[in-house]
Amino acid sequence: MTSWIPATCPLSLLPPPLRKTSLAAIPAGKEAAALATEFDFKGYMLSKAAAVNRALDLAVPLVEPRRIHEAMRYSLLAGGKRVRPVLCIAACELAGGHESLGMPPALAVEMIHTMSLIHDDLPCMDDDDLRRGQPTCHRAFGEPLAVLAGDALLALAFRTLSNPQSYPSSLSVPPSRIVRAVAELARCVGSEGLVAGQVVDIESTGRAEPVPIERLEYIHLHKTAALLEASVVIGAIIGGGSDPQVERLRRYAQCIGLLFQVVDDILDVTKSSQELGKTAGKDLASDKTTYPKLMGLEKSREFAEELNRDAKQQLEDFDREKAAPLVHLANYIAYRQK
Amino acid sequence: MTSWIPATCPLSLLPPPLRKTSLAAIPAGKEAAALATEFDFKGYMLSKAAAVNRALDLAVPLVEPRRIHEAMRYSLLAGGKRVRPVLCIAACELAGGHESLGMPPALAVEMIHTMSLIHDDLPCMDDDDLRRGQPTCHRAFGEPLAVLAGDALLALAFRTLSNPQSYPSSLSVPPSRIVRAVAELARCVGSEGLVAGQVVDIESTGRAEPVPIERLEYIHLHKTAALLEASVVIGAIIGGGSDPQVERLRRYAQCIGLLFQVVDDILDVTKSSQELGKTAGKDLASDKTTYPKLMGLEKSREFAEELNRDAKQQLEDFDREKAAPLVHLANYIAYRQK
């Protein structure tokens, strides 16, 4: 562990199986996997994403000042698979809550995700012109509105999560759950979460020497895994999960967070540019540290399998039917083709 | 009321005495004023500001990634009178809470205030080089760090407010109070609060025609008054104030929020540039709408007096001794010389 890794970083305290690169066989969650084959995952994803889109549309009405709300809606409603909010709702349902109870935290994580994309795309950051096939927020609305739309979405995430009117009037959500969820989400966004990942990413680009694996993992864990973790954890908290349940789901989320990146690196060297929609293999060519480069392609695939198995193991004590969406979400991340 | 004022704007629903410009005599809070003369206001401000500074220093430790925490600390600890956090603590104490209970919300409002200054100063916004006598955050740390420091402070405000460890271990804060405070703070920051004010301000600059008074007031109420209101209100909520108490203190805060701007406009035409530290009278010269320009200097002073009286009236049902800090804070805003 090098000195630049924050001593206080919660994600650096990952459990051993996540940190080691040895690929000892771990018993797979076979029962859960067998059950999962009967589950209509595509239908589940589409119906939940549609519900999320409807709720997002209502959460940002086109009121005055119109221009800022147009900018917020432009980026928030630009599409995407809604993986984070669906994870949140699935975790809420697995913990015993109804979909409508999981919707406010689901909207909150999607607002945070969108905010981070808007600010990352700014000219002073990654200076991107396109996002999800359309001009980035600052290209469409100008830089000032893009900065402010990000700020407003960040605030709206916390407002949505904490406002009693966000929740169905028939359900009374204990305030203690909301307070825990707010604290969890705030931690994942800030200077020990998303922001930390972006800062270390910025500091690591354009350097002569290759990025060490620990630093690469730090960036992934903070830029990608932190919000995936928060999505699952706050869904479970709002849904009424017990402390042990929340912690098992946290571990599940940490596994799929790292899995997401390992698979991304594998796809980068195995898929053609055309299939992937970006310059394939460029990470390898530009001397950027990736998992295939560090441990070889085959071992990277084995590592991904291990992470997928470990994720599913965390679900074995839950109701099997209710766990199916999260089992399939792990498979979806592991076996995606782009 | 022109069409661009949001129908949902909570601050546009100000009570009649705040909206009218007639200066009918309102009975002054004489008893409170008499008591206030015995109160060591300067000592109070200095001791509370020192406590806030100590707590801010501890709230942002210089951990890794160091650069982002340096940027956050640079702007957060750059000085300032700490009016917002002192208002928050004073309201908390008036509502029955101890100073230590009011500290987490006090830190949160100062973090939000600092975030808004950092983002407002950005090259794509006001493009300011100096703030509180030192280079602005983006001048000292570069634009990417300044954007991210703002984001991180916004997140940290909600983390500080919601984290049980922010509060003294001997005091149990009901989660319902924290949830209300989070929702209140989030509303005041977002696209119907601070961000709304900044957006309308940006849209109003560089235009040929003068800014109408309604629009000017909208900008002031959202850019300045919204956070002053949130400071007082969340202090009162965390302190355990009853609903009527919280609403009286909200009214107090709305009065001093507008008072702050009226006095600012008056100072701008009456003080010399040297005394004020900026180009005096430039608002009048540049055809910007100000209160002295609209209603004349004398009427503006009367309006300020009226707002000050109205603010103090809201305090008359409270314990007189505990209300002294807020009485003096209103006077401080009304009679300041810069």
XYZ file of C-alpha atoms in Angstrom:
676
model
C 0.000 0.000 0.000
C 1.717 3.188 -1.111
C 1.617 6.370 0.907
C -0.795 8.266 -1.331
C -3.662 5.931 -0.464
C -5.743 7.719 2.181
C -5.473 6.098 5.575
C -9.138 6.866 6.083
C -10.263 5.395 2.758
C -13.089 2.992 3.582
C -12.733 1.165 0.276
C -9.056 0.454 0.767
C -10.134 -1.894 3.536
C -11.507 -4.408 1.110
C -11.718 -7.975 2.401
C -8.822 -10.296 1.423
C -10.424 -12.126 -1.542
C -10.863 -8.795 -3.286
C -7.308 -7.640 -2.759
C -5.391 -10.800 -3.553
C -4.752 -11.734 -7.139
C -4.382 -15.490 -6.563
C -7.192 -17.377 -8.147
C -7.938 -20.146 -5.687
C -11.207 -21.885 -6.440
C -14.126 -20.546 -4.437
C -17.351 -22.599 -4.346
C -19.800 -21.005 -6.716
C -23.316 -20.008 -5.696
C -24.741 -22.803 -7.843
C -28.229 -22.861 -6.398
C -28.676 -19.170 -6.891
C -27.278 -19.426 -10.411
C -29.680 -22.235 -11.290
C -32.629 -20.269 -10.011
C -31.500 -17.231 -11.881
C -31.892 -18.932 -15.241
C -35.673 -18.945 -14.723
C -35.720 -15.223 -14.130
C -36.660 -12.763 -16.913
C -33.738 -10.428 -16.397
C -34.231 -8.384 -19.550
C -37.873 -7.762 -18.697
C -36.899 -6.846 -15.136
C -34.255 -4.346 -16.284
C -36.543 -2.745 -18.855
C -39.502 -2.377 -16.508
C -37.386 -0.973 -13.651
C -35.508 1.399 -15.976
C -38.823 2.626 -17.369
C -40.134 3.260 -13.842
C -36.917 5.123 -12.994
C -37.209 7.248 -16.141
C -40.789 8.182 -15.323
C -39.830 9.141 -11.776
C -36.790 11.159 -12.931
C -39.018 13.055 -15.351
C -41.336 14.011 -12.489
C -38.462 14.802 -10.102
C -37.162 17.689 -12.243
C -40.163 19.654 -13.517
C -39.488 22.345 -16.101
C -40.117 25.276 -13.759
C -38.357 28.663 -13.649
C -35.546 29.443 -13.985
C -36.212 27.296 -17.077
C -32.691 27.185 -18.464
C -31.159 25.434 -15.451
C -33.950 22.883 -15.317
C -33.575 22.282 -19.060
C -29.862 21.609 -18.545
C -30.543 19.247 -15.618
C -33.209 17.360 -17.574
C -31.051 17.240 -20.721
C -28.329 15.276 -18.962
C -30.516 13.331 -16.541
C -32.965 12.071 -19.165
C -30.372 11.361 -21.879
C -30.813 7.624 -21.537
C -28.438 5.025 -20.205
C -29.167 1.605 -18.766
C -29.899 2.937 -15.260
C -27.744 0.222 -13.687
C -27.239 2.173 -10.439
C -30.907 2.947 -9.712
C -31.933 -0.607 -10.657
C -29.275 -1.972 -8.268
C -30.686 0.324 -5.603
C -34.275 -0.813 -6.103
C -33.242 -4.493 -6.293
C -31.331 -4.150 -2.998
C -34.309 -2.379 -1.402
C -36.669 -5.153 -2.492
C -34.235 -7.840 -1.336
C -34.072 -6.146 2.081
C -37.855 -6.257 2.345
C -38.958 -2.906 0.899
C -41.361 -2.143 -1.929
C -40.125 -0.685 -5.242
C -41.747 2.658 -4.400
C -39.682 2.817 -1.215
C -36.492 2.264 -3.200
C -37.312 4.904 -5.793
C -36.134 8.059 -3.897
C -32.661 6.609 -3.174
C -32.570 5.227 -6.747
C -33.228 8.701 -8.168
C -30.619 10.152 -5.819
C -27.829 7.855 -7.057
C -28.708 8.527 -10.707
C -28.621 12.305 -10.005
C -25.181 11.928 -8.395
C -23.974 9.821 -11.335
C -25.207 12.425 -13.827
C -23.624 15.258 -11.829
C -20.266 13.477 -11.887
C -20.507 12.972 -15.671
C -21.385 16.645 -16.282
C -18.473 17.921 -14.188
C -16.015 15.282 -15.530
C -16.860 16.343 -19.106
C -16.083 20.057 -18.462
C -13.343 21.682 -20.597
C -11.094 22.007 -17.534
C -11.482 18.268 -16.790
C -11.769 15.664 -19.594
C -13.017 18.218 -22.143
C -15.457 15.830 -23.802
C -17.805 16.919 -26.582
C -20.103 13.919 -26.652
C -21.882 11.875 -23.998
C -24.398 9.144 -24.764
C -24.375 10.186 -28.418
C -25.328 13.816 -27.840
C -23.356 17.002 -27.100
C -22.154 17.179 -23.507
C -24.019 19.498 -21.128
C -21.501 22.347 -21.429
C -21.533 22.040 -25.238
C -25.312 22.334 -25.271
C -25.824 24.907 -22.494
C -22.437 26.551 -21.931
C -19.966 26.067 -19.094
C -21.660 28.162 -16.385
C -24.939 26.271 -16.731
C -23.091 22.932 -16.764
C -21.281 23.711 -13.501
C -24.540 24.875 -11.919
C -26.598 21.957 -13.279
C -24.115 19.596 -11.598
C -24.346 21.500 -8.322
C -28.142 21.528 -8.502
C -28.334 17.781 -9.203
C -26.023 17.098 -6.267
C -28.298 19.119 -3.981
C -31.423 17.566 -5.488
C -30.105 14.073 -4.747
C -30.024 14.878 -1.028
C -33.349 16.684 -1.201
C -35.008 13.713 -2.912
C -33.558 11.266 -0.406
C -34.535 13.325 2.659
C -37.903 14.780 1.650
C -40.760 12.780 3.241
C -42.907 13.673 0.223
C -40.589 11.629 -1.997
C -41.904 8.473 -0.353
C -45.364 6.928 -0.796
C -47.753 8.477 1.697
C -48.940 5.005 2.721
C -45.433 4.038 3.862
C -43.803 5.582 6.860
C -40.002 5.511 6.503
C -38.209 5.678 9.864
C -36.081 8.875 9.853
C -33.144 6.861 11.230
C -32.943 4.960 7.925
C -32.934 8.193 5.920
C -30.181 9.718 8.071
C -27.993 6.626 7.572
C -28.615 6.709 3.812
C -27.788 10.441 3.567
C -24.509 9.936 5.436
C -23.608 6.943 3.257
C -24.341 8.801 0.013
C -22.480 11.943 1.137
C -19.413 9.877 2.009
C -19.391 8.172 -1.387
C -19.550 11.479 -3.312
C -16.974 13.537 -1.453
C -13.226 13.853 -1.103
C -12.938 10.231 0.056
C -15.188 8.905 -2.728
C -16.016 10.024 -6.278
C -14.061 13.275 -5.949
C -11.007 11.431 -4.598
C -11.060 9.089 -7.604
C -11.302 11.982 -10.044
C -8.469 13.879 -8.314
C -6.083 10.893 -8.402
C -7.112 10.224 -12.025
C -6.248 13.814 -12.990
C -2.936 13.597 -11.138
C -2.094 10.337 -12.937
C -2.695 11.414 -16.535
C 0.043 12.691 -18.809
C 2.863 11.220 -16.725
C 5.878 9.488 -18.236
C 5.879 6.483 -15.900
C 3.059 3.877 -15.985
C 0.397 4.076 -13.283
C 1.041 1.485 -10.539
C -1.671 -1.127 -10.034
C -2.512 0.109 -6.529
C -3.173 3.582 -7.872
C -5.218 2.221 -10.771
C -7.323 0.184 -8.371
C -7.744 3.231 -6.135
C -9.087 5.241 -9.084
C -11.498 2.466 -10.101
C -12.698 1.848 -6.562
C -13.436 5.544 -6.055
C -14.634 6.660 -9.485
C -16.766 3.605 -10.249
C -17.151 1.224 -7.330
C -17.974 3.809 -4.662
C -21.269 4.835 -6.248
C -22.201 1.246 -7.119
C -21.599 0.415 -3.452
C -23.674 3.367 -2.271
C -26.484 2.438 -4.676
C -26.810 -1.040 -3.204
C -26.201 -0.013 0.404
C -28.662 2.874 0.596
C -31.293 0.779 -1.178
C -30.819 -1.914 1.474
C -30.911 0.643 4.318
C -34.104 2.346 3.123
C -35.643 -1.081 2.460
C -35.172 -1.975 6.119
C -32.285 -4.444 5.900
C -30.628 -5.563 9.129
C -27.016 -4.521 9.783
C -25.608 -7.929 8.736
C -27.749 -7.876 5.576
C -26.556 -4.366 4.686
C -22.936 -5.409 5.179
C -23.329 -8.535 3.010
C -24.837 -6.408 0.280
C -21.999 -3.913 0.675
C -19.538 -6.725 0.046
C -21.596 -7.828 -2.982
C -21.430 -4.278 -4.341
C -17.668 -4.011 -3.770
C -17.190 -7.217 -5.778
C -19.282 -6.062 -8.734
C -17.641 -2.634 -8.616
C -14.189 -4.112 -9.193
C -15.649 -6.714 -11.573
C -17.011 -3.886 -13.697
C -13.517 -2.497 -14.217
C -11.755 -5.846 -14.791
C -14.292 -6.698 -17.507
C -13.879 -3.212 -18.993
C -10.130 -3.815 -19.288
C -10.651 -7.279 -20.815
C -13.130 -5.929 -23.373
C -10.664 -3.234 -24.277
C -8.103 -5.741 -25.581
C -10.468 -8.379 -26.981
C -13.096 -6.391 -28.864
C -12.580 -4.485 -32.077
C -12.885 -0.704 -32.071
C -16.039 -0.887 -34.113
C -17.793 -3.217 -31.712
C -16.731 -1.220 -28.691
C -17.384 2.239 -30.114
C -14.006 3.522 -29.031
C -10.365 2.942 -29.845
C -9.876 -0.656 -28.654
C -6.573 -1.621 -27.123
C -5.566 1.976 -26.567
C -5.050 1.436 -22.833
C -2.504 -1.283 -23.591
C -0.850 0.713 -26.362
C -0.560 3.888 -24.285
C 1.232 2.009 -21.511
C -1.700 2.462 -19.168
C -1.795 -0.216 -16.484
C -4.667 -2.653 -17.016
C -5.525 -6.032 -15.545
C -4.722 -7.989 -18.757
C -1.369 -6.246 -18.904
C -0.577 -6.957 -15.285
C -1.751 -10.565 -14.987
C -2.421 -11.644 -18.569
C -5.752 -12.089 -20.306
C -6.510 -15.576 -19.022
C -5.795 -14.752 -15.393
C -7.856 -11.577 -15.738
C -10.798 -13.679 -16.877
C -10.317 -16.016 -13.931
C -10.158 -13.021 -11.584
C -13.445 -11.745 -13.039
C -15.019 -15.164 -12.482
C -13.776 -15.153 -8.917
C -15.265 -11.726 -8.254
C -18.581 -12.794 -9.783
C -18.661 -15.936 -7.598
C -17.732 -13.949 -4.506
C -20.491 -11.410 -5.238
C -23.100 -14.146 -5.530
C -21.933 -15.870 -2.363
C -23.040 -12.800 -0.442
C -26.590 -13.408 -1.632
C -26.940 -17.020 -0.494
C -28.540 -16.268 2.872
C -31.278 -14.162 1.304
C -34.625 -15.257 -0.111
C -33.651 -16.998 -3.354
C -36.406 -15.559 -5.510
C -35.825 -11.997 -4.360
C -32.061 -12.402 -4.856
C -32.439 -13.309 -8.543
C -32.202 -9.695 -9.836
C -28.882 -9.094 -8.049
C -27.545 -12.506 -9.187
C -28.369 -11.545 -12.745
C -26.996 -8.036 -12.375
C -23.639 -9.550 -11.405
C -23.773 -11.848 -14.447
C -24.771 -8.911 -16.611
C -21.694 -6.965 -15.508
C -19.448 -10.034 -15.857
C -20.606 -11.202 -19.286
C -21.468 -7.940 -21.018
C -20.024 -7.446 -24.471
C -19.421 -3.693 -24.306
C -44.812 39.291 -10.301
C -43.257 38.610 -13.688
C -43.474 35.245 -15.383
C -39.862 34.245 -14.884
C -40.285 34.000 -11.114
C -40.720 30.310 -10.299
C -44.208 29.488 -9.156
C -42.688 27.086 -6.668
C -40.193 29.585 -5.258
C -40.599 29.423 -1.485
C -38.972 32.814 -0.980
C -41.293 34.570 -3.400
C -44.011 33.964 -0.826
C -42.621 36.551 1.527
C -45.106 38.021 3.988
C -46.653 41.404 3.026
C -44.416 43.710 5.134
C -41.386 42.379 3.264
C -42.856 42.877 -0.184
C -44.435 46.301 0.210
C -42.276 49.366 -0.035
C -44.545 51.635 2.019
C -42.900 52.565 5.269
C -45.733 52.522 7.767
C -44.513 52.703 11.332
C -44.182 49.321 12.972
C -43.749 49.216 16.773
C -40.117 48.568 17.524
C -38.962 45.754 19.777
C -37.896 48.264 22.419
C -37.511 45.878 25.312
C -35.308 43.555 23.312
C -33.248 46.482 22.101
C -32.748 47.774 25.637
C -31.631 44.371 26.845
C -29.317 44.004 23.889
C -27.244 46.988 24.965
C -26.018 44.983 27.967
C -24.860 42.160 25.765
C -21.181 41.839 24.734
C -21.853 41.266 21.052
C -18.260 41.642 19.895
C -17.084 39.102 22.462
C -19.896 36.754 21.456
C -19.057 36.974 17.744
C -15.338 36.482 18.334
C -15.744 33.488 20.630
C -18.300 31.757 18.387
C -16.248 32.442 15.243
C -13.162 31.029 16.969
C -15.105 27.882 17.934
C -16.352 27.547 14.350
C -12.818 27.955 12.984
C -11.502 25.255 15.309
C -14.285 22.890 14.293
C -13.801 23.604 10.552
C -10.098 22.858 10.934
C -10.936 19.457 12.425
C -13.706 18.742 9.918
C -11.315 18.733 6.936
C -8.132 16.903 7.969
C -5.213 17.011 5.568
C -5.501 13.379 4.486
C -4.856 11.858 1.050
C -5.481 12.769 -1.675
C -3.700 15.775 -0.135
C -4.184 18.262 -2.965
C -7.993 18.232 -2.824
C -8.003 18.596 0.951
C -5.492 21.440 0.682
C -7.806 23.206 -1.781
C -10.848 22.661 0.449
C -8.986 23.935 3.518
C -7.496 26.887 1.605
C -10.932 28.300 0.828
C -12.747 27.140 3.957
C -10.160 28.505 6.409
C -9.458 31.767 4.562
C -11.176 33.820 7.226
C -14.407 35.770 7.081
C -16.721 36.823 9.883
C -18.574 33.484 9.955
C -21.935 35.255 10.081
C -23.857 32.218 8.784
C -22.500 29.639 11.256
C -22.866 32.102 14.148
C -26.497 32.713 13.122
C -26.980 28.937 13.064
C -25.525 28.433 16.541
C -27.429 31.409 17.968
C -30.703 30.014 16.568
C -29.888 26.572 17.954
C -29.231 28.027 21.423
C -32.380 30.145 21.254
C -34.392 27.030 20.400
C -33.002 25.270 23.466
C -29.922 23.477 22.146
C -26.312 23.641 23.304
C -23.621 25.249 21.134
C -22.112 21.813 20.458
C -25.435 20.674 19.028
C -25.503 23.653 16.674
C -21.938 23.135 15.461
C -22.564 20.428 12.789
C -25.275 22.466 10.999
C -23.111 25.593 11.448
C -20.187 23.886 9.714
C -22.527 22.644 6.985
C -23.766 26.139 6.082
C -20.216 27.535 6.020
C -19.158 24.663 3.721
C -22.070 25.430 1.385
C -21.216 29.157 1.460
C -17.574 28.408 0.597
C -18.600 26.024 -2.181
C -20.783 28.710 -3.745
C -17.927 31.255 -3.600
C -15.445 28.813 -5.209
C -17.805 27.983 -8.079
C -18.970 31.612 -8.524
C -15.332 32.722 -8.839
C -14.545 30.244 -11.674
C -13.346 31.671 -15.011
C -16.587 30.580 -16.704
C -18.624 32.419 -14.030
C -17.465 35.718 -12.491
C -13.783 35.021 -13.296
C -12.472 36.544 -10.077
C -8.789 36.506 -9.168
C -9.041 37.518 -5.524
C -11.254 36.458 -2.640
C -10.765 37.603 0.952
C -7.443 39.164 -0.051
C -5.890 36.004 -1.459
C -5.945 34.325 -4.888
C -9.212 32.530 -5.599
C -9.245 28.737 -5.336
C -8.856 28.153 -9.084
C -5.984 30.670 -9.224
C -4.177 28.834 -6.433
C -5.016 25.220 -7.355
C -6.210 25.273 -10.968
C -9.723 24.958 -12.344
C -10.197 21.163 -12.046
C -9.331 21.186 -8.341
C -11.569 24.213 -7.761
C -14.586 22.509 -9.356
C -13.894 19.336 -7.358
C -13.215 21.187 -4.082
C -16.647 22.804 -4.438
C -18.294 19.453 -5.120
C -16.495 17.869 -2.169
C -17.503 20.684 0.206
C -21.118 20.362 -0.917
C -21.039 16.644 -0.148
C -19.183 17.205 3.119
C -21.868 19.628 4.291
C -24.470 16.872 4.081
C -22.112 14.328 5.573
C -21.345 16.592 8.532
C -25.017 17.311 9.117
C -26.099 13.666 8.920
C -23.200 11.829 10.567
C -24.093 10.925 14.186
C -20.395 11.243 15.061
C -20.558 14.968 14.268
C -22.656 15.456 17.394
C -21.497 15.226 21.016
C -21.745 11.632 22.187
C -23.554 12.770 25.319
C -26.398 14.248 23.269
C -28.803 12.114 21.325
C -30.191 14.050 18.360
C -33.530 12.677 17.148
C -33.053 11.511 13.517
C -36.275 13.287 12.554
C -34.595 16.643 13.270
C -31.607 15.744 11.096
C -33.827 14.642 8.206
C -35.736 17.943 8.328
C -32.482 19.900 8.411
C -31.012 17.964 5.466
C -34.128 18.592 3.363
C -34.110 22.303 4.289
C -30.427 22.731 3.422
C -30.734 20.797 0.146
C -33.668 22.986 -0.921
C -31.755 26.181 -0.209
C -28.722 25.103 -2.288
C -30.390 23.736 -5.405
C -32.158 24.971 -8.506
C -34.778 26.785 -6.412
C -32.207 28.363 -4.083
C -28.554 29.427 -4.455
C -28.229 27.945 -7.948
C -31.432 29.685 -9.091
C -30.066 33.033 -7.893
C -26.773 32.507 -9.697
C -28.531 31.464 -12.928
C -30.797 34.535 -12.986
C -27.791 36.727 -12.093
C -25.826 35.331 -15.064
C -28.823 35.814 -17.369
C -29.184 39.433 -16.198
C -25.611 40.645 -16.708
C -24.447 42.404 -19.849
C -27.949 43.365 -20.954
C -28.801 46.778 -22.386
C -31.970 47.332 -20.354
C -31.823 47.854 -16.563
C -32.715 44.902 -14.340
C -36.294 45.220 -13.007
C -36.659 45.438 -9.222
C -38.528 42.107 -9.019
C -35.676 40.337 -10.755
C -33.096 42.103 -8.585
C -34.957 41.034 -5.464
C -35.219 37.484 -6.786
C -31.432 37.351 -7.235
C -30.802 38.758 -3.732
C -33.329 36.468 -2.093
C -31.815 33.388 -3.715
C -28.108 34.209 -3.779
C -27.912 35.752 -0.311
C -31.075 35.384 1.719
C -31.691 31.679 1.019
C -28.576 30.514 2.847
C -29.054 33.010 5.699
C -32.562 31.584 6.073
C -31.299 27.998 6.002
C -28.598 28.848 8.564
C -31.140 30.098 11.079
C -33.802 27.490 10.316
C -31.608 24.376 10.499
C -29.984 25.686 13.683
C -33.452 26.044 15.200
C -34.535 22.592 13.973
C -31.467 20.791 15.330
C -31.780 22.775 18.571
C -35.242 21.336 19.085
C -37.417 24.373 18.312
C -41.176 23.876 18.000
C -42.775 24.376 14.582
C -44.068 27.882 15.450
C -40.622 28.822 16.806
C -38.909 27.593 13.651
C -41.316 29.572 11.482
C -40.816 32.779 13.516
C -37.078 32.372 13.135
C -37.531 31.746 9.417
C -39.324 35.072 9.153
C -36.543 36.733 11.168
C -33.991 35.293 8.723
C -35.946 36.435 5.655
C -35.986 39.979 7.053
C -32.255 40.104 7.721
C -31.541 38.499 4.343
C -33.228 41.349 2.504
C -31.871 43.873 5.027
C -28.364 42.705 4.172
C -28.858 43.655 0.525
C -30.635 46.984 1.133
C -27.774 48.087 3.403
C -25.259 46.893 0.830
C -26.906 49.123 -1.785
C -27.006 52.099 0.611
C -23.324 51.692 1.501
C -22.483 51.547 -2.162
C -23.683 55.131 -2.761
C -22.723 56.683 0.595
C -19.222 55.389 1.286
C -16.083 56.352 -0.564
C -14.268 53.735 -2.632
C -11.373 53.706 -0.183
C -13.556 53.018 2.826
C -15.500 50.302 1.035
C -12.565 48.590 -0.657
C -14.289 48.607 -4.039
C -15.465 51.127 -6.618
C -18.229 52.927 -4.719
C -21.303 54.045 -6.589
C -20.593 51.795 -9.551
C -23.972 50.098 -9.267
C -25.692 53.461 -9.665
C -23.348 54.589 -12.428
C -23.726 51.380 -14.409
C -27.495 51.707 -14.441
C -27.884 48.649 -12.214
C -31.127 48.738 -10.276
C -30.557 49.393 -6.579
C -32.829 50.327 -3.697
C -31.500 53.939 -3.432
C -32.059 54.371 -7.134
C -35.571 52.979 -6.999
C -36.890 54.647 -3.840
C -34.254 57.230 -2.961
C -31.643 57.116 -0.244
C -33.861 58.287 2.620
C -36.663 55.831 1.858
C -34.099 53.043 1.507
C -32.850 53.823 5.012
C -36.411 53.765 6.323
C -37.003 50.445 4.575
C -33.881 49.049 6.225
C -35.136 50.240 9.624
C -38.467 48.615 8.971
C -36.842 45.303 8.093
C -34.682 45.467 11.210
C -37.742 46.150 13.397
C -39.708 43.375 11.729
C -36.823 40.952 12.284
C -36.658 41.788 15.985
C -40.416 41.516 16.400
C -40.101 37.817 15.568
C -37.882 37.390 18.633
C -40.207 38.919 21.213
C -41.838 35.653 22.313
C -38.493 34.026 23.032
C -36.415 34.126 26.199
C -35.029 37.697 26.202
C -31.527 36.823 27.294
C -31.117 34.043 24.771
C -32.540 36.254 22.011
C -29.865 38.944 22.530
C -27.382 37.463 20.019
C -29.954 37.454 17.206
C -31.137 40.974 18.132
C -27.548 42.159 17.871
C -26.893 40.224 14.676
C -29.784 42.109 13.042
C -28.335 45.412 14.278
C -24.922 44.364 13.075
C -26.271 43.768 9.568
C -28.295 47.003 9.648
C -25.615 49.335 10.953
C -22.444 47.880 9.486
C -20.124 50.301 7.743
C -18.857 48.004 4.982
